[in-house]
């Protein structure tokens, strides 16, 4: 019976009401507004219901497309293997990997296909959210932003004040472009959780990214990974506006940034292997929350995620002089 069911681990991890103000971007990266959101996934009497209240403040045709003027509320078949969305607002499914869920689903009201990645980061007190929006395989826009969770929003004035201050900060920070340090060399360092293709946690891997700017638009990076996954790659990176490229020798590919978020695909030279990544700079210290998916022989091999913290080194692009 439904009453005998227990909530999944993911469902327990997201208990509470989440508050955010994700930004809305056109496909070319233009920031066109915000979406004030309250949402919760609630387990009751053996059933899971996801509700979401949205209020868009945007310009252009995407405003008309996404502001439908009604609370969203839809059923979820909850499990730690698949979370299946049963409508009427969303149809599709999400795949949990510990504190991260990667979802693919369709919204009839918005007439859009979404890839949504939600990553709960307890050490930062945040959920890092993004949705890439598609018409078939054609990208039409992006939502992204940070969320905080509350258990007493309606009853506690201090909680409401804290949330309001967070949302105001989100509006100020959301349009900041994705930039890594442009003048200082240094190291990004952190530990990622690793899940295999059966959604089993198989351990952790230490990630070290050695970063050295060459000029204001180019840098060389060496990624070293050790633990469950052991790899080492070097690539030349360049950035032109929101367009990013990786020029080898070990990784070749490109990416596109939408505010603080960079979505990339990098191919490993000489192997049937590529790395899909979503990387989010969450503060002015270049703290970066990452989700890296390893794809081998066209199949998902590992989902990894974690926080990289920046350790600055020397200023390699100090003022130039001609005597």
Short mmCIF file of C-alpha atoms in Angstrom, two decimals:
data_model
loop_
_atom_site.label_atom_id
_atom_site.label_comp_id
_atom_site.label_asym_id
_atom_site.label_seq_id
_atom_site.Cartn_x
_atom_site.Cartn_y
_atom_site.Cartn_z
CA UNK A 1 0.00 0.00 0.00
CA UNK A 2 1.08 3.61 -0.61
CA UNK A 3 0.99 4.34 3.12
CA UNK A 4 3.78 1.77 3.69
CA UNK A 5 6.26 3.47 1.36
CA UNK A 6 9.22 5.44 2.68
CA UNK A 7 10.77 8.51 1.06
CA UNK A 8 13.96 8.05 -0.97
CA UNK A 9 17.30 9.35 0.26
CA UNK A 10 17.06 12.26 -2.18
CA UNK A 11 13.56 13.08 -1.00
CA UNK A 12 14.80 13.21 2.59
CA UNK A 13 17.77 15.40 1.57
CA UNK A 14 15.52 18.07 0.06
CA UNK A 15 12.91 18.24 2.82
CA UNK A 16 11.77 21.82 3.36
CA UNK A 17 10.84 24.84 1.26
CA UNK A 18 13.47 26.08 -1.16
CA UNK A 19 13.80 29.73 -2.12
CA UNK A 20 15.60 31.15 -5.10
CA UNK A 21 15.53 33.76 -7.81
CA UNK A 22 17.12 32.03 -10.81
CA UNK A 23 17.98 34.13 -13.82
CA UNK A 24 16.58 33.68 -17.29
CA UNK A 25 18.97 33.82 -20.23
CA UNK A 26 18.38 33.79 -23.97
CA UNK A 27 20.20 31.05 -25.86
CA UNK A 28 22.92 33.52 -26.88
CA UNK A 29 23.66 34.26 -23.21
CA UNK A 30 21.74 37.54 -22.91
CA UNK A 31 20.32 38.01 -19.41
CA UNK A 32 16.63 38.96 -19.71
CA UNK A 33 15.26 38.68 -16.18
CA UNK A 34 14.51 36.65 -13.07
CA UNK A 35 12.10 34.04 -11.79
CA UNK A 36 11.20 34.29 -8.09
CA UNK A 37 10.59 30.69 -6.96
CA UNK A 38 9.30 28.90 -3.87
CA UNK A 39 9.22 25.11 -4.25
CA UNK A 40 9.01 21.93 -2.26
CA UNK A 41 8.83 18.18 -2.82
CA UNK A 42 6.52 16.80 -0.13
CA UNK A 43 6.06 13.17 0.92
CA UNK A 44 2.72 12.41 2.57
CA UNK A 45 0.68 9.22 2.96
CA UNK A 46 3.10 7.29 0.73
CA UNK A 47 2.88 9.78 -2.15
CA UNK A 48 5.21 12.52 -3.31
CA UNK A 49 3.94 15.83 -4.65
CA UNK A 50 6.19 18.53 -6.06
CA UNK A 51 4.85 22.08 -6.07
CA UNK A 52 6.39 25.25 -7.39
CA UNK A 53 5.25 28.87 -7.26
CA UNK A 54 6.92 31.13 -9.80
CA UNK A 55 6.83 34.82 -10.59
CA UNK A 56 8.77 35.94 -13.64
CA UNK A 57 10.18 39.41 -14.12
CA UNK A 58 11.68 39.34 -17.58
CA UNK A 59 11.60 40.99 -20.99
CA UNK A 60 11.10 39.60 -24.46
CA UNK A 61 9.22 36.57 -25.78
CA UNK A 62 10.49 34.24 -23.07
CA UNK A 63 8.43 36.19 -20.52
CA UNK A 64 5.21 35.35 -22.35
CA UNK A 65 6.30 31.76 -22.77
CA UNK A 66 7.14 31.00 -19.15
CA UNK A 67 4.78 33.12 -17.03
CA UNK A 68 1.69 30.89 -17.12
CA UNK A 69 0.07 32.45 -14.05
CA UNK A 70 -0.64 29.27 -12.08
CA UNK A 71 0.97 27.25 -9.31
CA UNK A 72 2.67 24.10 -10.60
CA UNK A 73 1.85 20.88 -8.80
CA UNK A 74 2.66 17.42 -10.10
CA UNK A 75 3.04 13.86 -8.93
CA UNK A 76 6.37 12.06 -8.47
CA UNK A 77 7.08 8.33 -8.35
CA UNK A 78 9.87 8.59 -5.80
CA UNK A 79 12.87 6.27 -5.62
CA UNK A 80 16.66 6.39 -5.46
CA UNK A 81 16.89 4.82 -8.93
CA UNK A 82 14.52 7.13 -10.81
CA UNK A 83 12.20 9.95 -9.83
CA UNK A 84 9.41 9.84 -12.41
CA UNK A 85 7.33 12.98 -12.96
CA UNK A 86 3.71 12.12 -13.75
CA UNK A 87 2.15 15.49 -14.60
CA UNK A 88 0.29 17.54 -15.35
CA UNK A 89 3.02 20.21 -15.23
CA UNK A 90 6.04 18.01 -15.94
CA UNK A 91 6.51 14.61 -17.55
CA UNK A 92 9.85 12.80 -17.49
CA UNK A 93 12.32 11.63 -14.88
CA UNK A 94 15.32 12.46 -12.73
CA UNK A 95 18.28 10.27 -11.77
CA UNK A 96 19.65 10.74 -8.23
CA UNK A 97 23.36 10.43 -7.43
CA UNK A 98 23.55 11.07 -3.71
CA UNK A 99 23.07 14.83 -3.29
CA UNK A 100 22.79 15.51 -7.03
CA UNK A 101 19.90 14.78 -9.39
CA UNK A 102 20.20 14.94 -13.18
CA UNK A 103 16.74 15.24 -14.77
CA UNK A 104 15.27 15.22 -18.26
CA UNK A 105 11.61 16.15 -18.60
CA UNK A 106 9.00 18.06 -20.59
CA UNK A 107 6.79 20.97 -19.57
CA UNK A 108 3.51 21.25 -21.55
CA UNK A 109 2.77 24.70 -20.13
CA UNK A 110 6.14 26.06 -21.19
CA UNK A 111 6.32 23.81 -24.28
CA UNK A 112 9.95 23.10 -23.51
CA UNK A 113 12.23 20.14 -22.87
CA UNK A 114 14.51 20.60 -19.84
CA UNK A 115 17.78 19.17 -18.58
CA UNK A 116 17.86 20.15 -14.92
CA UNK A 117 20.76 19.54 -12.54
CA UNK A 118 20.12 20.10 -8.82
CA UNK A 119 23.09 19.75 -6.48
CA UNK A 120 22.67 20.16 -2.70
CA UNK A 121 25.94 21.43 -1.14
CA UNK A 122 25.62 21.19 2.67
CA UNK A 123 29.02 22.79 3.37
CA UNK A 124 27.86 25.96 1.58
CA UNK A 125 24.22 25.80 2.70
CA UNK A 126 23.08 25.99 -0.93
CA UNK A 127 21.40 24.11 -3.72
CA UNK A 128 23.07 24.84 -7.07
CA UNK A 129 20.34 24.71 -9.73
CA UNK A 130 20.22 24.98 -13.51
CA UNK A 131 17.85 24.11 -16.33
CA UNK A 132 18.86 24.09 -19.97
CA UNK A 133 15.73 24.61 -22.08
CA UNK A 134 15.27 22.95 -25.45
CA UNK A 135 12.92 22.75 -28.41
CA UNK A 136 13.85 19.22 -29.36
CA UNK A 137 17.66 19.42 -29.53
CA UNK A 138 17.75 23.20 -30.05
CA UNK A 139 18.68 25.29 -27.01
CA UNK A 140 16.18 28.12 -26.47
CA UNK A 141 17.25 29.45 -23.08
CA UNK A 142 18.70 28.73 -19.66
CA UNK A 143 17.51 29.12 -16.07
CA UNK A 144 20.12 29.06 -13.32
CA UNK A 145 20.65 30.26 -9.76
CA UNK A 146 21.24 29.30 -6.15
CA UNK A 147 18.62 28.25 -3.58
CA UNK A 148 18.45 28.13 0.22
CA UNK A 149 16.13 25.90 2.24
CA UNK A 150 13.88 26.76 5.20
CA UNK A 151 11.70 24.76 7.56
CA UNK A 152 9.82 27.69 9.14
CA UNK A 153 9.48 30.37 6.48
CA UNK A 154 5.81 31.10 7.11
CA UNK A 155 6.10 31.25 10.91
CA UNK A 156 9.49 32.88 11.55
CA UNK A 157 10.08 36.58 10.67
CA UNK A 158 13.85 36.17 11.02
CA UNK A 159 13.83 33.36 8.46
CA UNK A 160 11.84 35.50 6.04
CA UNK A 161 14.32 38.36 6.46
CA UNK A 162 17.25 36.02 5.83
CA UNK A 163 15.62 34.69 2.69
CA UNK A 164 14.78 38.17 1.43
CA UNK A 165 18.40 39.28 1.87
CA UNK A 166 19.61 36.17 0.06
CA UNK A 167 17.27 36.81 -2.88
CA UNK A 168 18.42 40.42 -3.21
CA UNK A 169 22.03 39.25 -3.28
CA UNK A 170 21.14 36.67 -5.92
CA UNK A 171 19.76 39.39 -8.16
CA UNK A 172 22.99 41.35 -7.87
CA UNK A 173 25.27 38.36 -8.43
CA UNK A 174 23.34 36.44 -11.09
CA UNK A 175 24.54 38.49 -14.07
CA UNK A 176 28.21 38.30 -13.14
CA UNK A 177 30.05 36.57 -16.00
CA UNK A 178 31.88 33.29 -15.54
CA UNK A 179 35.50 34.38 -15.20
CA UNK A 180 38.37 32.46 -13.68
CA UNK A 181 41.31 34.46 -12.31
CA UNK A 182 42.63 36.48 -15.26
CA UNK A 183 45.95 37.68 -13.81
CA UNK A 184 46.92 35.36 -10.97
CA UNK A 185 48.27 31.85 -11.29
CA UNK A 186 47.17 29.39 -8.64
CA UNK A 187 45.45 26.13 -7.87
CA UNK A 188 41.84 25.01 -7.56
CA UNK A 189 41.63 22.12 -5.12
CA UNK A 190 38.85 19.91 -3.76
CA UNK A 191 37.37 16.45 -3.35
CA UNK A 192 34.57 15.07 -5.52
CA UNK A 193 32.12 12.30 -4.74
CA UNK A 194 32.09 9.59 -7.41
CA UNK A 195 29.05 7.55 -8.50
CA UNK A 196 29.16 4.81 -11.13
CA UNK A 197 26.67 4.11 -13.89
CA UNK A 198 24.55 2.08 -11.45
CA UNK A 199 24.23 5.13 -9.16
CA UNK A 200 26.43 3.49 -6.54
CA UNK A 201 28.77 5.68 -4.55
CA UNK A 202 32.20 4.19 -5.22
CA UNK A 203 34.30 6.68 -3.25
CA UNK A 204 35.93 10.03 -3.76
CA UNK A 205 38.56 11.51 -6.00
CA UNK A 206 40.89 14.44 -5.33
CA UNK A 207 40.83 17.14 -7.99
CA UNK A 208 43.63 19.66 -8.49
CA UNK A 209 43.50 22.24 -11.29
CA UNK A 210 46.71 24.18 -11.90
CA UNK A 211 45.76 27.49 -13.51
CA UNK A 212 48.16 29.92 -15.19
CA UNK A 213 47.00 32.91 -17.26
CA UNK A 214 48.91 33.59 -20.48
CA UNK A 215 47.10 36.82 -21.32
CA UNK A 216 43.72 38.29 -20.38
CA UNK A 217 41.82 35.82 -22.58
CA UNK A 218 44.00 32.69 -22.53
CA UNK A 219 45.21 30.39 -19.78
CA UNK A 220 46.83 27.00 -19.45
CA UNK A 221 45.26 24.50 -17.10
CA UNK A 222 46.41 21.07 -15.94
CA UNK A 223 43.76 18.91 -14.31
CA UNK A 224 45.00 16.14 -12.02
CA UNK A 225 42.52 13.60 -10.64
CA UNK A 226 43.48 10.88 -8.17
CA UNK A 227 41.49 8.33 -6.20
CA UNK A 228 38.66 6.32 -7.72
CA UNK A 229 39.47 8.10 -11.00
CA UNK A 230 43.08 8.72 -11.96
CA UNK A 231 43.68 11.09 -14.87
CA UNK A 232 45.88 14.02 -15.89
CA UNK A 233 45.11 16.45 -18.71
CA UNK A 234 46.52 19.76 -19.91
CA UNK A 235 44.66 22.18 -22.15
CA UNK A 236 44.91 25.73 -23.40
CA UNK A 237 41.72 27.64 -22.61
CA UNK A 238 40.43 30.79 -24.21
CA UNK A 239 37.41 32.97 -23.55
CA UNK A 240 35.69 35.38 -25.93
CA UNK A 241 32.71 36.86 -24.14
CA UNK A 242 30.61 33.91 -23.02
CA UNK A 243 32.23 31.48 -25.47
CA UNK A 244 34.98 29.22 -24.14
CA UNK A 245 37.29 26.84 -25.99
CA UNK A 246 39.77 24.13 -25.02
CA UNK A 247 42.63 23.70 -27.50
CA UNK A 248 44.53 20.66 -26.23
CA UNK A 249 46.94 19.03 -26.23
CA UNK A 250 44.89 16.60 -24.10
CA UNK A 251 41.36 18.06 -24.08
CA UNK A 252 39.53 19.59 -27.04
CA UNK A 253 36.07 21.15 -26.87
CA UNK A 254 34.08 24.22 -26.02
CA UNK A 255 31.62 25.71 -23.59
CA UNK A 256 29.08 28.48 -23.14
CA UNK A 257 28.57 30.55 -20.01
CA UNK A 258 25.29 31.96 -18.73
CA UNK A 259 26.12 34.33 -15.91
CA UNK A 260 28.12 32.49 -13.25
CA UNK A 261 27.54 29.08 -14.87
CA UNK A 262 29.70 27.43 -17.55
CA UNK A 263 28.44 24.38 -19.47
CA UNK A 264 31.19 22.54 -21.38
CA UNK A 265 32.02 19.39 -23.30
CA UNK A 266 35.69 18.33 -23.53
CA UNK A 267 36.94 15.38 -25.58
CA UNK A 268 39.99 13.37 -24.53
CA UNK A 269 42.54 13.02 -27.31
CA UNK A 270 42.80 9.47 -28.68
CA UNK A 271 40.04 7.98 -26.50
CA UNK A 272 36.32 7.26 -26.69
CA UNK A 273 35.91 9.55 -23.68
CA UNK A 274 34.48 13.00 -23.08
CA UNK A 275 33.74 15.13 -20.05
CA UNK A 276 30.44 17.01 -19.70
CA UNK A 277 30.64 19.66 -17.02
CA UNK A 278 28.61 22.32 -15.27
CA UNK A 279 30.80 24.66 -13.24
CA UNK A 280 29.44 27.48 -11.08
CA UNK A 281 31.42 30.29 -9.44
CA UNK A 282 29.44 30.96 -6.25
CA UNK A 283 31.39 33.80 -4.58
CA UNK A 284 34.04 36.46 -5.14
CA UNK A 285 36.78 34.07 -3.93
CA UNK A 286 36.26 31.92 -7.06
CA UNK A 287 34.80 29.02 -5.07
CA UNK A 288 33.54 26.72 -7.81
CA UNK A 289 30.83 24.06 -7.46
CA UNK A 290 31.29 21.45 -10.17
CA UNK A 291 29.36 18.56 -11.68
CA UNK A 292 31.52 16.48 -14.04
CA UNK A 293 30.06 13.56 -15.96
CA UNK A 294 32.47 11.11 -17.58
CA UNK A 295 31.11 9.55 -20.79
CA UNK A 296 32.95 6.58 -22.30
CA UNK A 297 31.97 4.78 -25.53
CA UNK A 298 28.85 6.96 -25.63
CA UNK A 299 27.72 5.68 -22.22
CA UNK A 300 27.70 7.52 -18.89
CA UNK A 301 30.54 6.06 -16.81
CA UNK A 302 30.78 8.27 -13.71
CA UNK A 303 28.92 11.21 -12.24
CA UNK A 304 31.22 13.25 -10.00
CA UNK A 305 30.61 16.47 -8.11
CA UNK A 306 32.16 18.66 -5.46
CA UNK A 307 33.58 22.04 -4.49
CA UNK A 308 36.87 23.48 -5.75
CA UNK A 309 38.46 26.24 -3.66
CA UNK A 310 40.92 28.71 -5.12
CA UNK A 311 44.45 29.08 -3.75
CA UNK A 312 45.98 32.18 -5.41
CA UNK A 313 49.62 32.35 -6.44
CA UNK A 314 51.69 35.00 -8.13
CA UNK A 315 50.36 37.78 -10.34
CA UNK A 316 51.77 36.69 -13.70
CA UNK A 317 50.20 39.59 -15.60
CA UNK A 318 51.49 42.52 -13.57
CA UNK A 319 51.94 45.93 -15.20
CA UNK A 320 54.26 46.01 -18.22
CA UNK A 321 56.84 48.75 -18.68
CA UNK A 322 59.04 49.88 -21.54
CA UNK A 323 62.06 51.82 -20.33
#
